[in-house]
Amino acid sequence: MMNRMQGIGETPRIPLLHLKVRRDHLLEDTLHKLSIMEDCDLRKELLVEFHGETSVDPRSALTEFFLNVGEKMVHPDYGLFACTDPMLPVWFPSHALAEKKKYYYYGVLCGLAIFNQWVMYMPFPLALFKKLLGKKTTLDDLKELQRTLGKSLQIILDAKDDAVEALELYFTVRNWS
């Protein structure tokens, strides 16, 4: 009875998910470890350790991990996302370049970051979050993603009817699936 009473007021410990990765193989090691984990492991506090290094501050290793893995996964060369300008948000390529499981693992990493109350690099436009919430997107959302196209469409919308007719514009809609 006394042992139980001594535990009163203590914060219960959250189990740890220990992820040991090599810096020079960060993505490969991370994706491999995620592929062999059970779903219940993903609801644990994350502790990242870089192979061959001792970290004085485990939180700095976590910061570095999420920053680097996030940047690598959203880089256009990785194939998950496309970007026409480094200053603009990324979007999905018109033709899938990456395997679907890579999108799944990117989502898992985003979930781990959120669960661990950590920031992860996600340069997505507001339109993506609107889509996830079932909200309507607008021309302003397009302007954020493709400035030139958005501005051009805005000019057409703002023009008088006879000016638009004089442009003799023809539009084609392509199926992106």
PDB file of C-alpha atoms in Angstrom:
ATOM      1  CA  MET A   1       0.000   0.000   0.000  1.00  0.00           C
ATOM      2  CA  MET A   2       2.823   2.386   0.862  1.00  0.00           C
ATOM      3  CA  ASN A   3       4.511   1.763  -2.521  1.00  0.00           C
ATOM      4  CA  ARG A   4       1.333   2.701  -4.348  1.00  0.00           C
ATOM      5  CA  MET A   5       0.943   5.877  -2.338  1.00  0.00           C
ATOM      6  CA  GLN A   6       4.499   6.953  -3.121  1.00  0.00           C
ATOM      7  CA  GLY A   7       3.637   6.838  -6.835  1.00  0.00           C
ATOM      8  CA  ILE A   8       0.802   9.338  -6.427  1.00  0.00           C
ATOM      9  CA  GLY A   9       1.477  12.593  -8.221  1.00  0.00           C
ATOM     10  CA  GLU A  10       4.122  11.153 -10.526  1.00  0.00           C
ATOM     11  CA  THR A  11       3.598  11.681 -14.221  1.00  0.00           C
ATOM     12  CA  PRO A  12       3.245   8.348 -15.988  1.00  0.00           C
ATOM     13  CA  ARG A  13       6.108   7.687 -18.358  1.00  0.00           C
ATOM     14  CA  ILE A  14       5.342   7.479 -22.041  1.00  0.00           C
ATOM     15  CA  PRO A  15       7.128   4.580 -23.698  1.00  0.00           C
ATOM     16  CA  LEU A  16      10.006   5.575 -25.969  1.00  0.00           C
ATOM     17  CA  LEU A  17      10.454   4.807 -29.630  1.00  0.00           C
ATOM     18  CA  HIS A  18      14.215   4.643 -30.111  1.00  0.00           C
ATOM     19  CA  LEU A  19      15.246   5.352 -33.697  1.00  0.00           C
ATOM     20  CA  LYS A  20      18.937   4.895 -34.462  1.00  0.00           C
ATOM     21  CA  VAL A  21      19.923   6.106 -37.940  1.00  0.00           C
ATOM     22  CA  ARG A  22      23.069   6.856 -39.909  1.00  0.00           C
ATOM     23  CA  ARG A  23      23.428  10.448 -41.057  1.00  0.00           C
ATOM     24  CA  ASP A  24      24.690   9.484 -44.495  1.00  0.00           C
ATOM     25  CA  HIS A  25      21.759   7.069 -44.985  1.00  0.00           C
ATOM     26  CA  LEU A  26      19.113   9.055 -43.131  1.00  0.00           C
ATOM     27  CA  LEU A  27      16.170   8.388 -45.441  1.00  0.00           C
ATOM     28  CA  GLU A  28      16.994   4.758 -46.137  1.00  0.00           C
ATOM     29  CA  ASP A  29      17.481   3.931 -42.447  1.00  0.00           C
ATOM     30  CA  THR A  30      14.369   5.848 -41.393  1.00  0.00           C
ATOM     31  CA  LEU A  31      12.100   4.253 -43.998  1.00  0.00           C
ATOM     32  CA  HIS A  32      13.472   0.790 -43.224  1.00  0.00           C
ATOM     33  CA  LYS A  33      12.872   1.232 -39.479  1.00  0.00           C
ATOM     34  CA  LEU A  34       9.364   2.569 -40.099  1.00  0.00           C
ATOM     35  CA  SER A  35       8.572  -0.386 -42.349  1.00  0.00           C
ATOM     36  CA  ILE A  36       9.281  -2.911 -39.581  1.00  0.00           C
ATOM     37  CA  MET A  37       7.509  -1.062 -36.760  1.00  0.00           C
ATOM     38  CA  GLU A  38       4.130  -1.945 -35.358  1.00  0.00           C
ATOM     39  CA  ASP A  39       1.414   0.725 -35.417  1.00  0.00           C
ATOM     40  CA  CYS A  40       1.458   0.925 -31.611  1.00  0.00           C
ATOM     41  CA  ASP A  41       5.151   1.946 -31.753  1.00  0.00           C
ATOM     42  CA  LEU A  42       4.179   5.101 -33.598  1.00  0.00           C
ATOM     43  CA  ARG A  43       2.295   6.338 -30.530  1.00  0.00           C
ATOM     44  CA  LYS A  44       5.448   6.571 -28.455  1.00  0.00           C
ATOM     45  CA  GLU A  45       7.723   9.464 -27.661  1.00  0.00           C
ATOM     46  CA  LEU A  46      10.445   9.546 -30.302  1.00  0.00           C
ATOM     47  CA  LEU A  47      14.108   9.454 -29.359  1.00  0.00           C
ATOM     48  CA  VAL A  48      16.487   9.822 -32.305  1.00  0.00           C
ATOM     49  CA  GLU A  49      20.105   8.789 -32.129  1.00  0.00           C
ATOM     50  CA  PHE A  50      22.601   9.262 -34.924  1.00  0.00           C
ATOM     51  CA  HIS A  51      24.840   6.200 -35.281  1.00  0.00           C
ATOM     52  CA  GLY A  52      28.303   6.734 -33.799  1.00  0.00           C
ATOM     53  CA  GLU A  53      27.383  10.000 -32.068  1.00  0.00           C
ATOM     54  CA  THR A  54      26.472  10.825 -28.519  1.00  0.00           C
ATOM     55  CA  SER A  55      24.015  13.657 -28.141  1.00  0.00           C
ATOM     56  CA  VAL A  56      24.172  15.924 -25.125  1.00  0.00           C
ATOM     57  CA  ASP A  57      20.676  17.187 -25.865  1.00  0.00           C
ATOM     58  CA  PRO A  58      18.275  14.585 -27.299  1.00  0.00           C
ATOM     59  CA  ARG A  59      15.897  17.358 -28.371  1.00  0.00           C
ATOM     60  CA  SER A  60      18.509  18.840 -30.704  1.00  0.00           C
ATOM     61  CA  ALA A  61      18.879  15.438 -32.397  1.00  0.00           C
ATOM     62  CA  LEU A  62      15.101  15.349 -32.863  1.00  0.00           C
ATOM     63  CA  THR A  63      15.127  18.855 -34.353  1.00  0.00           C
ATOM     64  CA  GLU A  64      17.889  17.920 -36.759  1.00  0.00           C
ATOM     65  CA  PHE A  65      16.184  14.645 -37.663  1.00  0.00           C
ATOM     66  CA  PHE A  66      12.812  16.172 -38.578  1.00  0.00           C
ATOM     67  CA  LEU A  67      14.427  19.091 -40.405  1.00  0.00           C
ATOM     68  CA  ASN A  68      16.683  16.876 -42.537  1.00  0.00           C
ATOM     69  CA  VAL A  69      14.274  14.029 -43.244  1.00  0.00           C
ATOM     70  CA  GLY A  70      11.515  16.517 -44.089  1.00  0.00           C
ATOM     71  CA  GLU A  71      13.705  18.457 -46.512  1.00  0.00           C
ATOM     72  CA  LYS A  72      14.933  15.277 -48.210  1.00  0.00           C
ATOM     73  CA  MET A  73      11.434  13.878 -48.688  1.00  0.00           C
ATOM     74  CA  VAL A  74       9.916  17.041 -50.169  1.00  0.00           C
ATOM     75  CA  HIS A  75      12.859  17.705 -52.492  1.00  0.00           C
ATOM     76  CA  PRO A  76      11.692  17.357 -56.126  1.00  0.00           C
ATOM     77  CA  ASP A  77      14.524  14.902 -56.862  1.00  0.00           C
ATOM     78  CA  TYR A  78      12.985  12.446 -54.388  1.00  0.00           C
ATOM     79  CA  GLY A  79       9.894  12.297 -56.585  1.00  0.00           C
ATOM     80  CA  LEU A  80       7.075  12.740 -54.065  1.00  0.00           C
ATOM     81  CA  PHE A  81       6.411  16.370 -54.865  1.00  0.00           C
ATOM     82  CA  ALA A  82       6.989  18.878 -57.652  1.00  0.00           C
ATOM     83  CA  CYS A  83       8.047  22.480 -57.363  1.00  0.00           C
ATOM     84  CA  THR A  84       8.305  25.048 -60.134  1.00  0.00           C
ATOM     85  CA  ASP A  85      10.045  27.647 -57.986  1.00  0.00           C
ATOM     86  CA  PRO A  86      12.034  27.143 -54.740  1.00  0.00           C
ATOM     87  CA  MET A  87      10.168  30.086 -53.203  1.00  0.00           C
ATOM     88  CA  LEU A  88       6.778  28.442 -53.826  1.00  0.00           C
ATOM     89  CA  PRO A  89       5.088  25.559 -52.025  1.00  0.00           C
ATOM     90  CA  VAL A  90       5.379  22.027 -53.374  1.00  0.00           C
ATOM     91  CA  TRP A  91       2.539  20.071 -54.961  1.00  0.00           C
ATOM     92  CA  PHE A  92       1.956  16.601 -56.314  1.00  0.00           C
ATOM     93  CA  PRO A  93       3.522  15.836 -59.702  1.00  0.00           C
ATOM     94  CA  SER A  94       1.109  15.402 -62.603  1.00  0.00           C
ATOM     95  CA  HIS A  95       2.419  11.871 -63.115  1.00  0.00           C
ATOM     96  CA  ALA A  96       3.306   9.744 -60.106  1.00  0.00           C
ATOM     97  CA  LEU A  97       7.059   9.341 -59.892  1.00  0.00           C
ATOM     98  CA  ALA A  98       7.280   7.733 -56.473  1.00  0.00           C
ATOM     99  CA  GLU A  99       5.869   4.552 -55.015  1.00  0.00           C
ATOM    100  CA  LYS A 100       2.679   4.961 -52.969  1.00  0.00           C
ATOM    101  CA  LYS A 101       4.383   3.576 -49.865  1.00  0.00           C
ATOM    102  CA  LYS A 102       6.735   6.574 -49.827  1.00  0.00           C
ATOM    103  CA  TYR A 103       3.711   8.869 -49.485  1.00  0.00           C
ATOM    104  CA  TYR A 104       2.490   6.639 -46.674  1.00  0.00           C
ATOM    105  CA  TYR A 105       5.806   6.916 -44.819  1.00  0.00           C
ATOM    106  CA  TYR A 106       5.897  10.676 -45.325  1.00  0.00           C
ATOM    107  CA  GLY A 107       2.484  10.766 -43.676  1.00  0.00           C
ATOM    108  CA  VAL A 108       3.757   8.565 -40.845  1.00  0.00           C
ATOM    109  CA  LEU A 109       6.677  10.944 -40.288  1.00  0.00           C
ATOM    110  CA  CYS A 110       4.302  13.931 -40.247  1.00  0.00           C
ATOM    111  CA  GLY A 111       2.184  12.066 -37.696  1.00  0.00           C
ATOM    112  CA  LEU A 112       5.247  11.316 -35.556  1.00  0.00           C
ATOM    113  CA  ALA A 113       6.208  14.987 -35.645  1.00  0.00           C
ATOM    114  CA  ILE A 114       2.713  16.042 -34.587  1.00  0.00           C
ATOM    115  CA  PHE A 115       2.491  13.357 -31.885  1.00  0.00           C
ATOM    116  CA  ASN A 116       5.862  14.460 -30.492  1.00  0.00           C
ATOM    117  CA  GLN A 117       4.832  18.138 -30.754  1.00  0.00           C
ATOM    118  CA  TRP A 118       7.675  18.811 -33.143  1.00  0.00           C
ATOM    119  CA  VAL A 119       7.983  20.929 -36.261  1.00  0.00           C
ATOM    120  CA  MET A 120       8.596  19.196 -39.580  1.00  0.00           C
ATOM    121  CA  TYR A 121       9.323  20.827 -42.905  1.00  0.00           C
ATOM    122  CA  MET A 122       6.063  20.707 -44.897  1.00  0.00           C
ATOM    123  CA  PRO A 123       6.071  23.425 -47.582  1.00  0.00           C
ATOM    124  CA  PHE A 124       2.514  22.844 -48.741  1.00  0.00           C
ATOM    125  CA  PRO A 125       0.085  25.497 -49.934  1.00  0.00           C
ATOM    126  CA  LEU A 126      -3.020  26.359 -47.967  1.00  0.00           C
ATOM    127  CA  ALA A 127      -5.019  24.594 -50.710  1.00  0.00           C
ATOM    128  CA  LEU A 128      -3.798  21.185 -49.503  1.00  0.00           C
ATOM    129  CA  PHE A 129      -5.086  21.769 -45.995  1.00  0.00           C
ATOM    130  CA  LYS A 130      -8.376  23.106 -47.381  1.00  0.00           C
ATOM    131  CA  LYS A 131      -8.735  19.909 -49.428  1.00  0.00           C
ATOM    132  CA  LEU A 132      -8.048  17.788 -46.343  1.00  0.00           C
ATOM    133  CA  LEU A 133     -10.748  19.694 -44.466  1.00  0.00           C
ATOM    134  CA  GLY A 134     -13.233  19.478 -47.347  1.00  0.00           C
ATOM    135  CA  LYS A 135     -13.161  23.268 -47.885  1.00  0.00           C
ATOM    136  CA  LYS A 136     -13.430  24.984 -51.279  1.00  0.00           C
ATOM    137  CA  THR A 137     -10.269  26.259 -52.911  1.00  0.00           C
ATOM    138  CA  THR A 138     -10.142  29.637 -54.643  1.00  0.00           C
ATOM    139  CA  LEU A 139      -8.142  31.485 -57.253  1.00  0.00           C
ATOM    140  CA  ASP A 140      -6.021  32.881 -54.418  1.00  0.00           C
ATOM    141  CA  ASP A 141      -4.994  29.313 -53.610  1.00  0.00           C
ATOM    142  CA  LEU A 142      -3.878  28.824 -57.214  1.00  0.00           C
ATOM    143  CA  LYS A 143      -1.932  32.100 -57.056  1.00  0.00           C
ATOM    144  CA  GLU A 144      -0.015  30.752 -54.067  1.00  0.00           C
ATOM    145  CA  LEU A 145       0.984  27.632 -55.972  1.00  0.00           C
ATOM    146  CA  GLN A 146       1.413  28.973 -59.523  1.00  0.00           C
ATOM    147  CA  ARG A 147       1.769  32.751 -59.400  1.00  0.00           C
ATOM    148  CA  THR A 148       1.945  33.434 -63.135  1.00  0.00           C
ATOM    149  CA  LEU A 149      -1.054  31.277 -64.009  1.00  0.00           C
ATOM    150  CA  GLY A 150      -3.070  32.693 -61.114  1.00  0.00           C
ATOM    151  CA  LYS A 151      -2.281  36.298 -62.058  1.00  0.00           C
ATOM    152  CA  SER A 152      -3.080  35.632 -65.722  1.00  0.00           C
ATOM    153  CA  LEU A 153      -6.461  34.167 -64.834  1.00  0.00           C
ATOM    154  CA  GLN A 154      -7.143  37.113 -62.517  1.00  0.00           C
ATOM    155  CA  ILE A 155      -6.422  39.549 -65.372  1.00  0.00           C
ATOM    156  CA  ILE A 156      -8.913  37.695 -67.573  1.00  0.00           C
ATOM    157  CA  LEU A 157     -11.539  37.734 -64.814  1.00  0.00           C
ATOM    158  CA  ASP A 158     -11.042  41.467 -64.240  1.00  0.00           C
ATOM    159  CA  ALA A 159     -11.180  42.339 -67.959  1.00  0.00           C
ATOM    160  CA  LYS A 160     -14.328  43.618 -69.629  1.00  0.00           C
ATOM    161  CA  ASP A 161     -16.247  41.133 -71.762  1.00  0.00           C
ATOM    162  CA  ASP A 162     -15.292  42.693 -75.084  1.00  0.00           C
ATOM    163  CA  ALA A 163     -11.592  42.691 -74.103  1.00  0.00           C
ATOM    164  CA  VAL A 164     -11.759  38.983 -73.268  1.00  0.00           C
ATOM    165  CA  GLU A 165     -13.459  38.238 -76.596  1.00  0.00           C
ATOM    166  CA  ALA A 166     -10.721  40.125 -78.429  1.00  0.00           C
ATOM    167  CA  LEU A 167      -8.106  37.845 -76.851  1.00  0.00           C
ATOM    168  CA  GLU A 168      -9.641  34.836 -78.664  1.00  0.00           C
ATOM    169  CA  LEU A 169      -8.611  32.474 -75.884  1.00  0.00           C
ATOM    170  CA  TYR A 170      -9.375  28.774 -76.063  1.00  0.00           C
ATOM    171  CA  PHE A 171      -9.026  26.508 -73.072  1.00  0.00           C
ATOM    172  CA  THR A 172      -8.497  22.775 -72.855  1.00  0.00           C
ATOM    173  CA  VAL A 173      -9.027  20.711 -69.735  1.00  0.00           C
ATOM    174  CA  ARG A 174      -6.844  17.643 -69.338  1.00  0.00           C
ATOM    175  CA  ASN A 175      -7.595  14.656 -67.171  1.00  0.00           C
ATOM    176  CA  TRP A 176      -4.697  14.407 -64.688  1.00  0.00           C
ATOM    177  CA  SER A 177      -5.452  10.897 -63.473  1.00  0.00           C
TER     178      SER A 177
END
